[in-house]
Short mmCIF file of C-alpha atoms in Angstrom, two decimals:
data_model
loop_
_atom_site.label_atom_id
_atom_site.label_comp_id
_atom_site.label_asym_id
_atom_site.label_seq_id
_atom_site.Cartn_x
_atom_site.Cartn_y
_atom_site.Cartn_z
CA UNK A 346 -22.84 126.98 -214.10
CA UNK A 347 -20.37 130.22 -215.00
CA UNK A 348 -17.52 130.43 -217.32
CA UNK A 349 -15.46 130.36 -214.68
CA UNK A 350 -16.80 126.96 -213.07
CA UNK A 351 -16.87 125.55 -216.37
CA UNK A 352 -13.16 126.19 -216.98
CA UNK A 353 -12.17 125.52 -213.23
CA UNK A 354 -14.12 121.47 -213.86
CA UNK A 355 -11.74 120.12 -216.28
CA UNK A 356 -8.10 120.46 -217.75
CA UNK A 357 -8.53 122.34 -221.48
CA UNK A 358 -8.40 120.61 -224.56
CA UNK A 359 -5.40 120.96 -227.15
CA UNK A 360 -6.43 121.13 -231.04
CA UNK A 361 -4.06 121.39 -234.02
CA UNK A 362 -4.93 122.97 -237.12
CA UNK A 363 -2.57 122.42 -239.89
CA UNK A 364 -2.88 123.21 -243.94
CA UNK A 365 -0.31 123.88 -246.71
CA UNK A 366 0.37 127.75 -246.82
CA UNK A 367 -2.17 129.93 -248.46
CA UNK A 368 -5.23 127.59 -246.87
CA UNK A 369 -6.01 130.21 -244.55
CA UNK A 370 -5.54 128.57 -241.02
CA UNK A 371 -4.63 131.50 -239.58
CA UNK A 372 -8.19 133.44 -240.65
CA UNK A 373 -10.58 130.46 -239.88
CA UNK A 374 -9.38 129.73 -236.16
CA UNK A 375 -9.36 133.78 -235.93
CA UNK A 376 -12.82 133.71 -236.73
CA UNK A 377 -13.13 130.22 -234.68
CA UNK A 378 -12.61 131.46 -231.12
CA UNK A 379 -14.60 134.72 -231.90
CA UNK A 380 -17.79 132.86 -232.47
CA UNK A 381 -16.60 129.58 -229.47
CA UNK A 382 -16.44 130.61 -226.01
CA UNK A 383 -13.32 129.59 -224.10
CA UNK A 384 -11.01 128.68 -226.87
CA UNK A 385 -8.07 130.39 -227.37
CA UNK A 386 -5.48 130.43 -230.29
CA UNK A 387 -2.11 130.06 -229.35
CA UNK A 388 0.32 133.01 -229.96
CA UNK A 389 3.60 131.40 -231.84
CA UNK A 390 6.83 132.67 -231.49
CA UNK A 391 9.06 133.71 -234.30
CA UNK A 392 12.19 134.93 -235.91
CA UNK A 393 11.00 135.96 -238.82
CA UNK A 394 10.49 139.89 -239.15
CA UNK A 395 6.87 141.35 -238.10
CA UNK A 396 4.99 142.43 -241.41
CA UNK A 397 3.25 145.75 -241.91
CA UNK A 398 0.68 145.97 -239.47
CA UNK A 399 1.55 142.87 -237.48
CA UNK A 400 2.35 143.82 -233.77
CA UNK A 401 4.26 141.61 -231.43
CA UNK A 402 2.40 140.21 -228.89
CA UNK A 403 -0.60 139.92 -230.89
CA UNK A 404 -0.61 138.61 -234.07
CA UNK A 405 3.10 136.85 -233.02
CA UNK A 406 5.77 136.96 -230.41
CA UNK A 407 8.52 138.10 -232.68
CA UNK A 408 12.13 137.80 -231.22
CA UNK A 409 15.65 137.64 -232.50
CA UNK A 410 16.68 134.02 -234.19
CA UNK A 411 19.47 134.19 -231.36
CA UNK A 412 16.70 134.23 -228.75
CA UNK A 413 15.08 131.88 -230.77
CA UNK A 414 17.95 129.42 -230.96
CA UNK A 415 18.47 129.84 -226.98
CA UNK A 416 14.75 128.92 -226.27
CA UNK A 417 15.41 126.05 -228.47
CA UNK A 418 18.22 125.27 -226.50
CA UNK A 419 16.02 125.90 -223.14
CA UNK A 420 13.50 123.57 -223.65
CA UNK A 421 10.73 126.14 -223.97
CA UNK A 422 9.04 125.02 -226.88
CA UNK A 423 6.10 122.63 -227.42
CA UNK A 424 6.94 122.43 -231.11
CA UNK A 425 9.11 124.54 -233.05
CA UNK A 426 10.08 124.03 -236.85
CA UNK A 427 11.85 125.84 -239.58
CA UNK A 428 9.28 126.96 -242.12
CA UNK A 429 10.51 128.68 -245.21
CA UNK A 430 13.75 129.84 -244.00
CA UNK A 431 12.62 131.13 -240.56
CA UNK A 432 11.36 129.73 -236.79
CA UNK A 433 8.05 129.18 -235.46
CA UNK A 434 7.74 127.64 -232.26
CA UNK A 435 4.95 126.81 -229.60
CA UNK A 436 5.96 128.12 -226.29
CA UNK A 437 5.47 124.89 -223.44
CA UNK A 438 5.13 127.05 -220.62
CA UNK A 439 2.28 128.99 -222.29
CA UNK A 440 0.38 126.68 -223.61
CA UNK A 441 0.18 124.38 -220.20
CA UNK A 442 -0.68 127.82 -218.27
CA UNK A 443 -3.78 128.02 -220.38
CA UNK A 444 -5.02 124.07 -220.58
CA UNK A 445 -4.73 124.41 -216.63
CA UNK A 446 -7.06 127.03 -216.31
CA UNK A 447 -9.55 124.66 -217.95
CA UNK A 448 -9.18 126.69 -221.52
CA UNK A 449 -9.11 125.01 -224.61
CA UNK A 450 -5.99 125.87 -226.77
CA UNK A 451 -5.94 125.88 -231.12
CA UNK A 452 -2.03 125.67 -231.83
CA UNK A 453 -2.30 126.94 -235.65
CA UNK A 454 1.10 124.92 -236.32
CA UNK A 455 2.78 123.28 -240.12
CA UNK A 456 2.90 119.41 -240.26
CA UNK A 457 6.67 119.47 -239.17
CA UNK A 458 5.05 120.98 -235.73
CA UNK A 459 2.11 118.74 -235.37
CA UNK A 460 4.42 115.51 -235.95
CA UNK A 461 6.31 116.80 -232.68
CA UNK A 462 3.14 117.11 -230.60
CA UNK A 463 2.11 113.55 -231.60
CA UNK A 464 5.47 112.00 -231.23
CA UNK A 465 5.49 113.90 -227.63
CA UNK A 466 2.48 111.50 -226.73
CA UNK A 467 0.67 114.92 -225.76
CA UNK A 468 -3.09 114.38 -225.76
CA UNK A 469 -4.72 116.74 -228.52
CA UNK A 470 -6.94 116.90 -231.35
CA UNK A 471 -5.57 117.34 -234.43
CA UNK A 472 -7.62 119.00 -238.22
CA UNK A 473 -6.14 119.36 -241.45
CA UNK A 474 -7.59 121.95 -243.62
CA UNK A 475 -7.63 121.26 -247.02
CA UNK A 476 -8.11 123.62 -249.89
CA UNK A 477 -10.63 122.77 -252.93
CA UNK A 478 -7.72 121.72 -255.03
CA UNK A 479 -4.22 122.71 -256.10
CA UNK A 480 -5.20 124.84 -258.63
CA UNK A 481 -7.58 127.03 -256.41
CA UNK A 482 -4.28 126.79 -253.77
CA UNK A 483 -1.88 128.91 -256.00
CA UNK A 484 -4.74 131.43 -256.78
CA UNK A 485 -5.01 132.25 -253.37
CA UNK A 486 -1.15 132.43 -253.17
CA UNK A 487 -0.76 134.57 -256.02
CA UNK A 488 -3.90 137.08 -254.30
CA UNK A 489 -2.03 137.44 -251.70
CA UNK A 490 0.45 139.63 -254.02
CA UNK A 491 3.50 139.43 -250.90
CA UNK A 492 5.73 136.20 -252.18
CA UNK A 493 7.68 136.04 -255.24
CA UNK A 494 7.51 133.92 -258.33
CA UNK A 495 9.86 131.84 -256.41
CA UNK A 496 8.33 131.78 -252.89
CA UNK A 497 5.14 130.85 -254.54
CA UNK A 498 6.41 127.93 -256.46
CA UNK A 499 8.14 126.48 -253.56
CA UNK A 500 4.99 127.16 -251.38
CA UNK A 501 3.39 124.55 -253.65
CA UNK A 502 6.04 122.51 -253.50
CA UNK A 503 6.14 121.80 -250.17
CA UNK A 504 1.80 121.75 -249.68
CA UNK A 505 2.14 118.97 -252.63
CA UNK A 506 4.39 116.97 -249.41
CA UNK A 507 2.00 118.39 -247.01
CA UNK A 508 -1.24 117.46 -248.06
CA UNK A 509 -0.27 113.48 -247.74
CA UNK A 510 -0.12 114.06 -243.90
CA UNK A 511 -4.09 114.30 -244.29
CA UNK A 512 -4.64 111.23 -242.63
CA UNK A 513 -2.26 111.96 -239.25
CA UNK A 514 -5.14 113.88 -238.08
CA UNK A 515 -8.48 113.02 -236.75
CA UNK A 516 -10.34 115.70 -238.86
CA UNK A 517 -10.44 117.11 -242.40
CA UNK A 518 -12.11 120.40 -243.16
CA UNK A 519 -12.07 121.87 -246.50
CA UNK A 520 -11.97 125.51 -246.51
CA UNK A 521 -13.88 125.88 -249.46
CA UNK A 522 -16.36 129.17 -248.12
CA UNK A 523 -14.83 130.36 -245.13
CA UNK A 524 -18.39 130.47 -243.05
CA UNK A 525 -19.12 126.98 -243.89
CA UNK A 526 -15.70 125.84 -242.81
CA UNK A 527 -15.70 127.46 -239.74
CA UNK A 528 -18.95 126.57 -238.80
CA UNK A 529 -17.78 122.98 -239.34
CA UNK A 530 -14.84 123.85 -236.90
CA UNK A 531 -16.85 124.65 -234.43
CA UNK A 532 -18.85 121.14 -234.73
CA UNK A 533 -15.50 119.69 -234.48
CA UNK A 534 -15.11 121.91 -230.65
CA UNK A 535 -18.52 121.06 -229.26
CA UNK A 536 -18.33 117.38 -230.41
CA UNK A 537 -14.72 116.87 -228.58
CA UNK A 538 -15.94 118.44 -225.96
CA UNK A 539 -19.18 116.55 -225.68
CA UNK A 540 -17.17 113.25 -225.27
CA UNK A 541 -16.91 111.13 -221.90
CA UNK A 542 -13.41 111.81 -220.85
CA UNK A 543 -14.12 115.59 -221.36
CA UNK A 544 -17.39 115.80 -219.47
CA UNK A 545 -16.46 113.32 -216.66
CA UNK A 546 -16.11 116.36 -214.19
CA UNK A 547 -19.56 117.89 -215.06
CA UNK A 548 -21.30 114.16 -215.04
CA UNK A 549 -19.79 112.67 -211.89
CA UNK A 550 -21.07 116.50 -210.41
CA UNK A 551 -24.64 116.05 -211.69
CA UNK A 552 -24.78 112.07 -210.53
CA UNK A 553 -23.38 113.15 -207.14
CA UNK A 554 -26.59 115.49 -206.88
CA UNK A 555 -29.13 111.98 -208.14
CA UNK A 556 -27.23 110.25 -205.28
CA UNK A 557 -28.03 113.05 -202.57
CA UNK A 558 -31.46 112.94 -203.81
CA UNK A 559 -31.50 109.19 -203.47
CA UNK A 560 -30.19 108.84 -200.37
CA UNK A 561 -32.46 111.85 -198.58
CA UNK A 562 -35.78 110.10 -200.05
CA UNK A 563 -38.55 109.92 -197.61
CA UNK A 564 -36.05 111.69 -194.97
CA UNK A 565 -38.01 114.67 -193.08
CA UNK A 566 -37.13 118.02 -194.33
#
């Protein structure tokens, strides 16, 4: 079977990666879908401003908190939460364009967002990635060298709240070596997509052919 009949057999899967900040969500599922066929990682919208060397439309959708506020206002988001003073938001319209083309989605969403999903009653699979400890956390924060004393201190704040969400999710991976963790990831993909309800299309196509073959026993060719 193609890609294409592959996707085309079933609706796609939605996961949910969450971890405090500093984790490095964002780099695992980056590497994720390069080494998984037919996952895709959602692109979030935000107000906040792009970085240097981020470009809209790929590494975000960055628009004006006014647009922001409207889409809120609209509907048009999945999810959407206020993380450290600006808005990230999963766009609805995007997200069910891809699950019915038979892709599988990775929303790379906070706690805040991954509550809404849940609450929504929206079918997904949800992973918390977890760092080694706290104190191997706010090294990575402080390597990053781009938040203040400040930011960085409330950063651990809030993944001290975060972490207790843990057991909201179906999966924990600790992102201890980043191969490791994303080849346990990927076991995570295959698995989910190895179970019943997701290969129902597939099976009831390969029984149908046992059936033919049943029924045309002993019939002359």
């Amino acid at each position: 079977m193609s890609n294409d009949e592959a996707r085309s057999s079933r609706a796609g899967l939605l996961f949910i990666v969450s971890a405090p900040s500093g984790t490095g969500k964002t780099t695992l599922v980056e590497r994720l879908v390069q080494v998984v066929s037919n996952l895709t990682m959602s692109r979030s919208y935000t107000s906040r401003p792009a970085r240097p060397g981020e470009q809209s439309g790929v590494d975000y959708n960055f628009i004006s908190r006014e647009d922001f506020e409207a889409m809120v206002r609209q509907g048009a988001f999945l999810e959407w939460a206020d993380v450290f003073g600006h808005f990230y938001g999963t766009s609805k319209a995007d997200t069910d364009a891809l699950l019915g083309e038979g892709r599988d989605v990775v929303l790379v969403i906070d706690v805040q967002g991954a509550r809404q999903v849940r609450n929504r009653g929206i079918p997904n699979v949800g992973v918390f990635v977890l760092p080694p400890s706290a104190a191997i956390l706010e090294q990575r924060l402080r390597g990053r060298s781009k938040d203040s004393e400040d930011q960085i201190r409330r950063r651990l704040q809030v993944a001290c709240r975060e972490v207790d969400e843990y057991s909201q999710y179906d999966y924990v991976v600790i992102n201890d070596e980043l191969d490791g963790a994303v080849e346990r990831l990927a076991s995570i993909v295959w698995a989910e997509r190895s179970r019943v309800d997701s290969t129902r299309p597939d099976a009831e196509r390969i029984i149908r052919t046992f059936r033919h073959a049943e029924s045309t026993k002993g019939k002359p060719v």
